[in-house]
Coordinates of C-alpha atoms and ligand atoms in Angstrom, one line a residue:
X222 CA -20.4 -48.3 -92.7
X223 CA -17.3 -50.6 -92.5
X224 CA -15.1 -50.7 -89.9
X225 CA -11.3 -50.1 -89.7
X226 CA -11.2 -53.8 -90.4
X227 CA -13.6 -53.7 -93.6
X228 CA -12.2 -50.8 -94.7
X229 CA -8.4 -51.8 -94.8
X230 CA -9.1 -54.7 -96.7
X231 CA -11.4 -52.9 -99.0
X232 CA -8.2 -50.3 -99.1
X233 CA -6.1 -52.8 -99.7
X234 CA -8.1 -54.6 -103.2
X235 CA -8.1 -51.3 -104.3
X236 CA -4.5 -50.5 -104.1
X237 CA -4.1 -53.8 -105.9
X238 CA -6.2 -52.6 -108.6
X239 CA -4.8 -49.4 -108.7
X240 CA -0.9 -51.0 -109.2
X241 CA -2.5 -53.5 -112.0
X242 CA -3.9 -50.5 -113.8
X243 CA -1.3 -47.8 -113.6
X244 CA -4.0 -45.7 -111.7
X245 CA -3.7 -43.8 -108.4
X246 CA -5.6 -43.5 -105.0
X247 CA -6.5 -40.8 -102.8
X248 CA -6.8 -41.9 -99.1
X249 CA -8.5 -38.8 -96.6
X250 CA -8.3 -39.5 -93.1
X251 CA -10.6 -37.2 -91.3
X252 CA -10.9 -36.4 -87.3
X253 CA -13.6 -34.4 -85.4
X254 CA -12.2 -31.4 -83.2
X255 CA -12.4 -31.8 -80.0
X256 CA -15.6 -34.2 -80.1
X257 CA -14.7 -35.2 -76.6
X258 CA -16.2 -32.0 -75.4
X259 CA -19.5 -32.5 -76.9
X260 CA -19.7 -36.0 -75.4
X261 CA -18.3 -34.6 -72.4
X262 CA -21.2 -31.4 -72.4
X263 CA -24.3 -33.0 -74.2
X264 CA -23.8 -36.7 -73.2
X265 CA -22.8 -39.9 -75.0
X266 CA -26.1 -40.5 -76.3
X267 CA -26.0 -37.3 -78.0
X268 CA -22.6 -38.0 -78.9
X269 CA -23.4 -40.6 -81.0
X270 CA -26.6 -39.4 -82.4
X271 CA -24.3 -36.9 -83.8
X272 CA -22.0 -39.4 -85.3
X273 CA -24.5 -40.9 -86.9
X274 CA -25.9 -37.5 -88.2
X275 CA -22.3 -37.1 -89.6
X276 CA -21.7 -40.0 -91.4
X277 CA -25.1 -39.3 -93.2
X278 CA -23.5 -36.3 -94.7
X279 CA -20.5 -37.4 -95.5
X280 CA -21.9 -40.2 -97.4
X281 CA -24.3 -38.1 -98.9
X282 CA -21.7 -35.8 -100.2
X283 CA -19.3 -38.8 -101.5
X284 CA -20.0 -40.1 -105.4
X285 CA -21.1 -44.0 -105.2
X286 CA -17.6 -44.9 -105.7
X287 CA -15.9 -43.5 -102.8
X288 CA -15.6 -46.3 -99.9
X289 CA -15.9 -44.4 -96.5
X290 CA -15.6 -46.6 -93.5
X291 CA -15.4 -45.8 -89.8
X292 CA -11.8 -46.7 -88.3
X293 CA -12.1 -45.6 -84.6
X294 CA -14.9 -43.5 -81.8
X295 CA -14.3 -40.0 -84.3
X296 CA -12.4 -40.9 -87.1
X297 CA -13.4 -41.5 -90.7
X298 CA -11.1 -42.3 -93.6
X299 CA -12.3 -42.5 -97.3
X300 CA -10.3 -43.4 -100.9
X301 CA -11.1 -42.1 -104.0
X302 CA -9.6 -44.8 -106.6
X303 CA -9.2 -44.8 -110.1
X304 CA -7.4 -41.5 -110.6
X305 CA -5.2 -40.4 -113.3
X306 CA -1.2 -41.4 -113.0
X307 CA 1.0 -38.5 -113.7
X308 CA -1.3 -36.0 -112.7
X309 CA -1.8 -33.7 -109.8
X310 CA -4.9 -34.7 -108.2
X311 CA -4.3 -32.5 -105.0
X312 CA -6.8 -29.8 -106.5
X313 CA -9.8 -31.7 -106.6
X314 CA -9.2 -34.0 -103.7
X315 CA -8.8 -30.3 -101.8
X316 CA -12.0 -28.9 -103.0
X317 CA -13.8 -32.4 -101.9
X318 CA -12.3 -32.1 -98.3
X319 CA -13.2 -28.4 -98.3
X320 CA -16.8 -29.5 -99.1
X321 CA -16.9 -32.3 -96.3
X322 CA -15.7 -29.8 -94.0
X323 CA -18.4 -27.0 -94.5
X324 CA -20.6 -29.9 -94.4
X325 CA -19.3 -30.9 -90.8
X326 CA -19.5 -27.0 -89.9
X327 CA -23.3 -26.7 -90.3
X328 CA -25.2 -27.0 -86.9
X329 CA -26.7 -30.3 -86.2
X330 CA -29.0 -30.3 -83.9
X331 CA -29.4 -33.2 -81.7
X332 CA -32.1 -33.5 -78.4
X333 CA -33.1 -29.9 -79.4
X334 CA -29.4 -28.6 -78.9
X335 CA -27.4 -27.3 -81.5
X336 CA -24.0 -28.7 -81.7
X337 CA -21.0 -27.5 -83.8
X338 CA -18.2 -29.7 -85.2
X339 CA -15.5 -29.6 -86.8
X340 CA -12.8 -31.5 -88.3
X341 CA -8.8 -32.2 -89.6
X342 CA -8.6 -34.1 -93.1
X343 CA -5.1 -35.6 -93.9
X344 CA -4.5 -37.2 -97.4
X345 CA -2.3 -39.7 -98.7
X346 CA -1.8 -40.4 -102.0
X347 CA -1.5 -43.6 -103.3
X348 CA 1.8 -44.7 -105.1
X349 CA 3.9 -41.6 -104.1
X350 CA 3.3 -41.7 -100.4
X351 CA 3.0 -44.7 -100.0
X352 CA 2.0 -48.1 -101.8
X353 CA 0.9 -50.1 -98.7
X354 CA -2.3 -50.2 -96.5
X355 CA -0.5 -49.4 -93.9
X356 CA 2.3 -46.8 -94.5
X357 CA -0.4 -44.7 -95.9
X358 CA -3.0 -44.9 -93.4
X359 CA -0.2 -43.7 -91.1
X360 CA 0.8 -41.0 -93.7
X361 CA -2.6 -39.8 -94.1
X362 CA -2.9 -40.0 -90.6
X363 CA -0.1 -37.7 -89.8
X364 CA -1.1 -35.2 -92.2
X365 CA -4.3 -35.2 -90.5
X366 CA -2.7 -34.5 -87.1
X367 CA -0.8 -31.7 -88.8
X368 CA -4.1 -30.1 -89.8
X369 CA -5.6 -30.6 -86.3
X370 CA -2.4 -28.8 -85.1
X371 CA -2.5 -25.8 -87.2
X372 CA -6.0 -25.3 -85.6
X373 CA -8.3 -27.8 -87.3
X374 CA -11.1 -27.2 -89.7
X375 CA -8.5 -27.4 -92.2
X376 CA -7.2 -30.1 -94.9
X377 CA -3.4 -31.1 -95.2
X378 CA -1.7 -33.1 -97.6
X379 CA 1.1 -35.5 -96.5
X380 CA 4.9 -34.4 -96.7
X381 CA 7.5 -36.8 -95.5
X382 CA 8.4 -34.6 -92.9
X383 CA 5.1 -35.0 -91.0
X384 CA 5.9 -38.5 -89.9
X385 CA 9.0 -37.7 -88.7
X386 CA 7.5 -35.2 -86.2
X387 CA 4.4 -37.8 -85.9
X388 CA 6.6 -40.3 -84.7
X389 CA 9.0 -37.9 -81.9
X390 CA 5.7 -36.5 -80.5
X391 CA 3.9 -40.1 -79.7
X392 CA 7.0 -41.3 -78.0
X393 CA 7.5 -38.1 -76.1
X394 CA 3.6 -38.8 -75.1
X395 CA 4.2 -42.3 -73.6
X396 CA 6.9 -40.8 -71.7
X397 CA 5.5 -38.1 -70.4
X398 CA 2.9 -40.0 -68.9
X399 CA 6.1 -41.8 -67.5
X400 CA 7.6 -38.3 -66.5
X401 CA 5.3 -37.5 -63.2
X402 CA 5.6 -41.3 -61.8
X403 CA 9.5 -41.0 -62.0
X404 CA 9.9 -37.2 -60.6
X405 CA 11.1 -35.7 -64.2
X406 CA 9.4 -32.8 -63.6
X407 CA 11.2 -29.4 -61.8
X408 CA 9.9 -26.4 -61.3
X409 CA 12.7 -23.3 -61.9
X410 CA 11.8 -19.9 -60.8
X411 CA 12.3 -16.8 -62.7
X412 CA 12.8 -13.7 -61.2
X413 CA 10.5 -10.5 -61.1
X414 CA 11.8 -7.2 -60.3
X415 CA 10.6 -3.8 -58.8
X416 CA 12.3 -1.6 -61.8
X417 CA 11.9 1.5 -59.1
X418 CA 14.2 0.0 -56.5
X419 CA 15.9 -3.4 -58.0
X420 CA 14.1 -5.9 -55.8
X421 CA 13.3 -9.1 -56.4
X422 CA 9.3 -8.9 -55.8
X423 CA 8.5 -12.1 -56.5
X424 CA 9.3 -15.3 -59.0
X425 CA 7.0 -16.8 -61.9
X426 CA 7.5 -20.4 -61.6
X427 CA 8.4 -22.4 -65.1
X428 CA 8.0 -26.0 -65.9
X429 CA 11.1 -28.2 -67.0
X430 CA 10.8 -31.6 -68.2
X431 CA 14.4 -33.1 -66.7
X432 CA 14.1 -36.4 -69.3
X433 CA 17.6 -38.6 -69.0
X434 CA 19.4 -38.3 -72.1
X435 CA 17.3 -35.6 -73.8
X436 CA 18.7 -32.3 -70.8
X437 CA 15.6 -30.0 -70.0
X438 CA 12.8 -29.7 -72.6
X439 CA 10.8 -26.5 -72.5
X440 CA 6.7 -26.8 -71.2
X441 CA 6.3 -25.2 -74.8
X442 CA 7.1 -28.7 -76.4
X443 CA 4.9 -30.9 -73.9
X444 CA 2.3 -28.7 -72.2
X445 CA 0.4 -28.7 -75.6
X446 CA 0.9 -33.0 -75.7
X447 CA -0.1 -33.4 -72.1
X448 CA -2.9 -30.7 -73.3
X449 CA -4.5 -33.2 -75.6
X450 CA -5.3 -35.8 -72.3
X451 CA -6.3 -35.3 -68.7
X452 CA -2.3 -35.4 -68.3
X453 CA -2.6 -31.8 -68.0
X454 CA -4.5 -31.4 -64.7
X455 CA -2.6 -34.1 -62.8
X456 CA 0.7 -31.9 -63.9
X457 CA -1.1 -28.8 -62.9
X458 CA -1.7 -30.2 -59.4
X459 CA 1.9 -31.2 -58.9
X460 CA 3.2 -27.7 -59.8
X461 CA 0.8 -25.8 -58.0
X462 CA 2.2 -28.8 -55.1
X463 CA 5.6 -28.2 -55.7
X464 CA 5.4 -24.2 -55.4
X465 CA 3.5 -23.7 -52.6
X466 CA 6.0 -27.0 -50.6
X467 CA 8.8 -24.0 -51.8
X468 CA 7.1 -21.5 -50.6
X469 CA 6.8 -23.2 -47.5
X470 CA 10.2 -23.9 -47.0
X471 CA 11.5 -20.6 -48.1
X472 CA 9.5 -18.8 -45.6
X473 CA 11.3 -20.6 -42.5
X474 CA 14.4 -18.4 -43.7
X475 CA 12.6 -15.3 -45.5
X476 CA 9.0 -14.8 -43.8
X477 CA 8.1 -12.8 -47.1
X478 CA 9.3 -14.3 -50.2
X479 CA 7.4 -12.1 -52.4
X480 CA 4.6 -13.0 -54.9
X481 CA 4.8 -16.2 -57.1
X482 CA 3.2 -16.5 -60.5
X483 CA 1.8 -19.8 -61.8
X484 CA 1.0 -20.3 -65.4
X485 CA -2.3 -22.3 -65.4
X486 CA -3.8 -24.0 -68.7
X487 CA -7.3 -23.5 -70.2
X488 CA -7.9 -27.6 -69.5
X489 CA -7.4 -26.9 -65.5
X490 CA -9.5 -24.2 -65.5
X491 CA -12.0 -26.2 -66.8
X492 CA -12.1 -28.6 -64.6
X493 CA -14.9 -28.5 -62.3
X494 CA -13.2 -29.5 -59.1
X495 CA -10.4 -26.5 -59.7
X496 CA -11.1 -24.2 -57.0
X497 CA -11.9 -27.1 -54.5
X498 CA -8.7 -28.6 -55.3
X499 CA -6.8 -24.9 -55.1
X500 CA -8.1 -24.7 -51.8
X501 CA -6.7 -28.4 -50.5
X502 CA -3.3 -27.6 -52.0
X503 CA -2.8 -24.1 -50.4
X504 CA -4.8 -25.7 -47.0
X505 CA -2.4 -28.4 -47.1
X506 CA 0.6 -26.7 -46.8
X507 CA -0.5 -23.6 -45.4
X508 CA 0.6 -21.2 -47.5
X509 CA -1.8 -18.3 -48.0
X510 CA -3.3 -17.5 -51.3
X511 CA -2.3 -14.3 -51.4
X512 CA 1.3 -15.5 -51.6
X513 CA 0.2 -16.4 -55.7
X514 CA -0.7 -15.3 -58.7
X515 CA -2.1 -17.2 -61.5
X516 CA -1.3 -16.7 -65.5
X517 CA -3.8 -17.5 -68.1
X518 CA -3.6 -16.1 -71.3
X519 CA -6.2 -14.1 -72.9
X520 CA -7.7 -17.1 -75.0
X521 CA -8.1 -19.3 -72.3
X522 CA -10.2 -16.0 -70.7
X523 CA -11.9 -15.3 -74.3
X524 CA -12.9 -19.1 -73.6
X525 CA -16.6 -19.4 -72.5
X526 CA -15.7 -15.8 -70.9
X527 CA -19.4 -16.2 -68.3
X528 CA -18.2 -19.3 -67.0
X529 CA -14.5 -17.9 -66.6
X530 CA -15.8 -14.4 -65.4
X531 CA -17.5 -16.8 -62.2
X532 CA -14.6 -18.9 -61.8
X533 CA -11.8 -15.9 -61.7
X534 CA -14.1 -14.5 -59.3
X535 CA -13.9 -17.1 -57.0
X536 CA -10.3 -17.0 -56.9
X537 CA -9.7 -13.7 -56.2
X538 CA -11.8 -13.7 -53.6
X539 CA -9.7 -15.8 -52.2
X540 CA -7.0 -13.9 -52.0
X541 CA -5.6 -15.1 -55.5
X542 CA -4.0 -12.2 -57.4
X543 CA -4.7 -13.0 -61.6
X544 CA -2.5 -12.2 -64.1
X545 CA -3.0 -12.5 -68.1
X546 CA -0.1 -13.9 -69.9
X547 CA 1.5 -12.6 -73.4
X548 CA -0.6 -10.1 -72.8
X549 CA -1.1 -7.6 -76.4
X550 CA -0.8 -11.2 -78.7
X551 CA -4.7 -12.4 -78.2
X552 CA -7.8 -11.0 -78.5
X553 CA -9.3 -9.8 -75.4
X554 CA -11.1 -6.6 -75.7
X555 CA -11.2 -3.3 -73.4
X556 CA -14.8 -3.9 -71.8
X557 CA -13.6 -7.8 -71.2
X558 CA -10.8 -6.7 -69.1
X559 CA -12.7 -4.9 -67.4
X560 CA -15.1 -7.7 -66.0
X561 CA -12.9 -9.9 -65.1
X562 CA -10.9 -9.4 -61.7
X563 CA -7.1 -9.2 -63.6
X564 CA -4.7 -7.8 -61.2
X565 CA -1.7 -7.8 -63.8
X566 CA -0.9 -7.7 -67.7
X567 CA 2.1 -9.1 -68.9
X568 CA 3.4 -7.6 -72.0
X569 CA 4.5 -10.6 -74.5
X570 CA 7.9 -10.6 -74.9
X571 CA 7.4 -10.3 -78.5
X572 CA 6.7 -6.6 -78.6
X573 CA 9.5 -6.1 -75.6
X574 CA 12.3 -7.5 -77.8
X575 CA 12.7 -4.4 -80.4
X576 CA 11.4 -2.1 -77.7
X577 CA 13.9 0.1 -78.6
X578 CA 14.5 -0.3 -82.4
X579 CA 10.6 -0.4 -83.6
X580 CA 8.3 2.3 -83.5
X581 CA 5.4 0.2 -83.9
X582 CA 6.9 -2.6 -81.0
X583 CA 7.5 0.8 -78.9
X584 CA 4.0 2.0 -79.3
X585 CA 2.3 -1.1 -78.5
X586 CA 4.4 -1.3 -74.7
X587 CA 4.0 2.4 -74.1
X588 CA 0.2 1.9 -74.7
X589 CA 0.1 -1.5 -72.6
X590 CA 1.9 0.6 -69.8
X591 CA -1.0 3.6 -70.1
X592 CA -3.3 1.4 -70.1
X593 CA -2.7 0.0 -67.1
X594 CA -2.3 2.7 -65.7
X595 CA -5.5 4.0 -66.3
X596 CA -7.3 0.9 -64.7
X597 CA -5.4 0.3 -62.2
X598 CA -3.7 -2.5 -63.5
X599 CA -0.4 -3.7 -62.7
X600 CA 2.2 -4.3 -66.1
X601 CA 5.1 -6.5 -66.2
X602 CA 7.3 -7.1 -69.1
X603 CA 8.5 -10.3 -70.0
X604 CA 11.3 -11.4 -71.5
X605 CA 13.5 -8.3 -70.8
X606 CA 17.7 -9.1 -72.3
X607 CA 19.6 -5.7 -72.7
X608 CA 19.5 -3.0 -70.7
X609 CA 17.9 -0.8 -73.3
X610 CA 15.0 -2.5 -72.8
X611 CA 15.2 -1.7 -69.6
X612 CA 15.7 1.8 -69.6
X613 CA 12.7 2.3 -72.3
X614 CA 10.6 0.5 -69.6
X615 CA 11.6 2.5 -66.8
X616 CA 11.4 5.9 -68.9
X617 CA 8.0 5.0 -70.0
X618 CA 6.7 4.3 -66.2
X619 CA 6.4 0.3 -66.2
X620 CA 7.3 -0.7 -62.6
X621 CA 8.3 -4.4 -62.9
X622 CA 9.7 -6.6 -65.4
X623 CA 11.6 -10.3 -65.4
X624 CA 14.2 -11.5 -68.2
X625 CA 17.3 -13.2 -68.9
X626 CA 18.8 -9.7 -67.7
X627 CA 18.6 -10.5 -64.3
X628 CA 19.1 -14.1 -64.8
X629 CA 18.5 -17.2 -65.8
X630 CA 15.7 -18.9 -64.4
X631 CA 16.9 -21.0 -60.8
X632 CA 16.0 -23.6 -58.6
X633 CA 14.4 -23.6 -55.5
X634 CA 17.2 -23.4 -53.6
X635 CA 18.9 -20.5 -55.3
X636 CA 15.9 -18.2 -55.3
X637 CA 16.2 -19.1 -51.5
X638 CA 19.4 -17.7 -51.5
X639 CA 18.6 -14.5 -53.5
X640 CA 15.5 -14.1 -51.2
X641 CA 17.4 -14.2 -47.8
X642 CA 20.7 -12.1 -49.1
X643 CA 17.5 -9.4 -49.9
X644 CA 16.1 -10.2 -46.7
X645 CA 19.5 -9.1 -44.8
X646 CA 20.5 -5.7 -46.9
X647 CA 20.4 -4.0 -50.8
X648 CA 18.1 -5.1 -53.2
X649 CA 19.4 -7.6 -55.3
X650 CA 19.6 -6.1 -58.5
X651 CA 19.9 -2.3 -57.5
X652 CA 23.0 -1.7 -59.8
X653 CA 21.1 -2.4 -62.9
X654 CA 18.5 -0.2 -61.9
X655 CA 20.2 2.8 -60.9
X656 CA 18.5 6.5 -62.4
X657 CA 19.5 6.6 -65.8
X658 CA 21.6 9.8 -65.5
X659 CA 23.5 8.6 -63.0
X660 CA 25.0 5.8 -64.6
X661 CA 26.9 7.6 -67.6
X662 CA 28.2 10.4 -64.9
X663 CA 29.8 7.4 -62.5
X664 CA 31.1 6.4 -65.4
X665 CA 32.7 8.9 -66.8
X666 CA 34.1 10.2 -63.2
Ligands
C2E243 P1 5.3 -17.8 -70.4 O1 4.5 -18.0 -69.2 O2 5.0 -16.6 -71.3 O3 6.8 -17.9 -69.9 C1 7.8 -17.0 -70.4 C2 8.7 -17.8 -71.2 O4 9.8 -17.0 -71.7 C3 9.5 -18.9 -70.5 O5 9.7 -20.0 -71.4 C4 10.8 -18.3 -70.1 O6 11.9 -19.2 -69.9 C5 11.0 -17.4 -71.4 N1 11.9 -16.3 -71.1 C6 12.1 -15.7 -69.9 N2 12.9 -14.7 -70.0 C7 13.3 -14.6 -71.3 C8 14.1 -13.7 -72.0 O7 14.7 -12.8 -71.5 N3 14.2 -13.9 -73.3 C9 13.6 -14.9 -73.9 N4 13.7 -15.1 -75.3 N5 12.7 -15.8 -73.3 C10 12.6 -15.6 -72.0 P2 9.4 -21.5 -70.9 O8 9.9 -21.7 -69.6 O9 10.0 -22.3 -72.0 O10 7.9 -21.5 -70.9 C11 7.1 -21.5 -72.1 C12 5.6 -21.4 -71.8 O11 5.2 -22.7 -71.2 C13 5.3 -20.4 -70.7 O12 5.2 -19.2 -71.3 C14 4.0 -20.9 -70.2 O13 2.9 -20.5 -71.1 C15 4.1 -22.4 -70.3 N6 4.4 -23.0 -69.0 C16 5.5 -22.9 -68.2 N7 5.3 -23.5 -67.0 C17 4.1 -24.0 -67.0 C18 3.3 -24.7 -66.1 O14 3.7 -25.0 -64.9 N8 2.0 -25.0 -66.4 C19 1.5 -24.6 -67.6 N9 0.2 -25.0 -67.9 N10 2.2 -23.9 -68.5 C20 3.5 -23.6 -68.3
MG244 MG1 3.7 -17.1 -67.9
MG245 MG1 4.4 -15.0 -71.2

């Protein structure tokens, strides 16, 4: 099979042709999933035996005319030349990549283990996206990252708008990997609060990246960027550093600072030094476990749930308290939560916003709430703005919530200051969670 070499100038004869006889060009650019993990689980040998296995279907599935070459470790790229001008050739160049990528989605098995793929096709289409070798390897390229993004095992076609987004997201990579080195990175901590009383109880602790020139950007943006390389565990360990150093510090002035929640990805999880290198961290600065709470969300749980059951185990017999994030938006099921050691739900802030507008939104929290009630499960509700949220919440028996009602999320140093004014006297947002029926009559007196 030709390499990226061979196969650009092959690409590039063709476009020639194509341009000398008014014809046009289909250029697919396809990526395995996550093939990492199967090299990663079954061994490189395997790794490439399955390549090779690939490539033997793809070519088998291509006519004689389609040139497929191999441009990097897991990425393929074929052009289908000679196609009518002034026609739209997107439906049958859709139902070819559909056909590669039920191929790809058949087992192969390889040493006696089965081993599923599968891919992200991008296309290009040669004049209108581009008339080069190289602007529409790149176009096709970033339509196939737009596939891979939407979840994989899917096809897109290029838009100009893809590059655009192609283009912001590799620099942000490169300087992300910049952003730990130069101490970027803070940590702001939200507040969670005891609806009962109006204490602070505790803090969840929320990634900013401080990048000069471009004010905070939200983990939402980068998390999923530092997701797709090891970048992700090396940021995990310097949050879970820079929380419990707080911690530390905040309990010379308040001895009990409450409970602090960490939002933990699938890739740390995975990692099979985690709990080792939980243990160093909370050894090093001696801060107890039981001082934290971790956040996964109920994919990274429905992940290889045996392994996680273990692993979630372990922690909380350490003392860690475990929490599932957006909790009501995944798919975990009733018999699941019960097997793993989850000591809080979070109710997504999606179904807390129209709390008290939609029925539907309203039923979903006050069965969330129930529900935890009935196993013993602690519920918090995120994202909590207006204070009719807040009264729906109380009314319907949830205990603790956090939101931009009771703040913005703070530094450090703030929280400390919340923390200690607690320490010394009323709880810190008692006004806003005064009985319901007394509010109106203070009013109105
Ligand atoms: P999450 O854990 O569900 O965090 C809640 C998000 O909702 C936060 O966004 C928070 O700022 C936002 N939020 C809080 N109160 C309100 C409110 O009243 N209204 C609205 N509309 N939003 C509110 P943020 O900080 O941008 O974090 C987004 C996500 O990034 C988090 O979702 C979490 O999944 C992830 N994340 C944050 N920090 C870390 C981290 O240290 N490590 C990892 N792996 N992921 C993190
Ligand atoms: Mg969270
Ligand atoms: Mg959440």
């Amino acid at each position: 099979m030709p390499n990226r070499m061979q196969f650009q100038h092959l690409l590039q004869q063709a476009i020639a042709r194509a341009r000398r006889s008014q014809r046009s060009l289909a250029l697919l650019y396809l990526d395995l999933d996550r093939f990492k993990e199967v090299n990663d689980t079954f061994g490189h040998a395997a790794g490439d035996r399955t390549l090779e296995i690939l490539s033997e279907r793809l070519t088998r599935n291509l006519s004689k005319d389609t040139v497929i070459g191999r441009l990097a470790g897991d990425e393929f790229a074929m052009f289908i030349d000679d196609l009518p001008m002034d026609v739209d050739n997107r439906a049958s160049i859709g139902n070819l990549a559909r056909t590669l990528l039920d191929e790809i989605s058949r087992t192969f098995y390889v040493n006696q283990q089965e081993v599923y793929l599968t891919a992200s096709v991008g296309v290009a289409i040669c004049p209108y996206d581009a008339d080069n070798v190289i602007d529409l390897i790149r176009n096709a390229d970033a339509a196939m990252y737009h596939s891979k993004q939407n979840g994989g095992n899917s096809c897109a076609f290029y838009v100009p708008e893809m590059n655009a987004a192609a283009v912001e997201r590799l620099m942000l990579k490169s300087k992300l990997r910049r952003a730990l080195e130069r101490d970027e990175l803070v940590i702001l901590y939200q507040s969670k609060v005891d609806l009962r009383n109006g204490r602070v109880v505790g803090a969840e602790a929320l990634l900013r990246w401080r990048l000069p020139g471009h004010g905070d950007i939200s983990p939402s943006h980068f998390i999923p960027l530092a997701e797709e390389t090891s970048l992700i565990l090396d940021i995990g360990e310097w949050v879970l550093n820079r929380v419990c150093s707080d911690y530390r510090e905040w309990q010379k002035t308040v001895p009990e600072p409450g409970r602090i929640a960490i939002n933990l990805s699938l890739r740390q999880l995975k990692q099979g030094s985690f709990i080792a290198r939980c243990r160093s961290v909370f050894r090093k600065h001696q801060v107890s476990p039981t001082c934290f709470e971790l956040e996964v969300t109920e994919t990274t749980l429905m992940t290889d749930p045996k392994r996680t059951i273990g692993l979630l185990n372990e922690l909380y017999a350490m003392g860690l308290n475990l929490a599932i994030d957006d909790f009501g938006t995944g798919y975990s099921s009733l018999s699941a939560l019960q097997q793993f050691p989850i000591g809080t739900l979070k109710i997504d802030q999606s179904f807390v916003r129209d709390v008290a507008v939609d029925s539907d939104d309203a039923a979903i929290v006050r069965t969330i709430i129930d529900m935890g009630k009935s196993l013993d499960i602690e519920v918090i509700a995120e994202g909590v703005e207006a204070c009719e949220q807040l009264e729906f919440l109380r009314k319907h028996g949830c205990y603790y919530a956090q939101g931009r009602l009771f703040g913005d999320a703070m530094e450090a140093s703030k929280m400390l200051g919340i923390l200690s004014k607690q320490a010394g006297g009323a709880a810190h947002h008692g006004a806003l969670c005064v009985p319901t029926v007394l509010r109106p009559l203070r009013l109105s007196s």
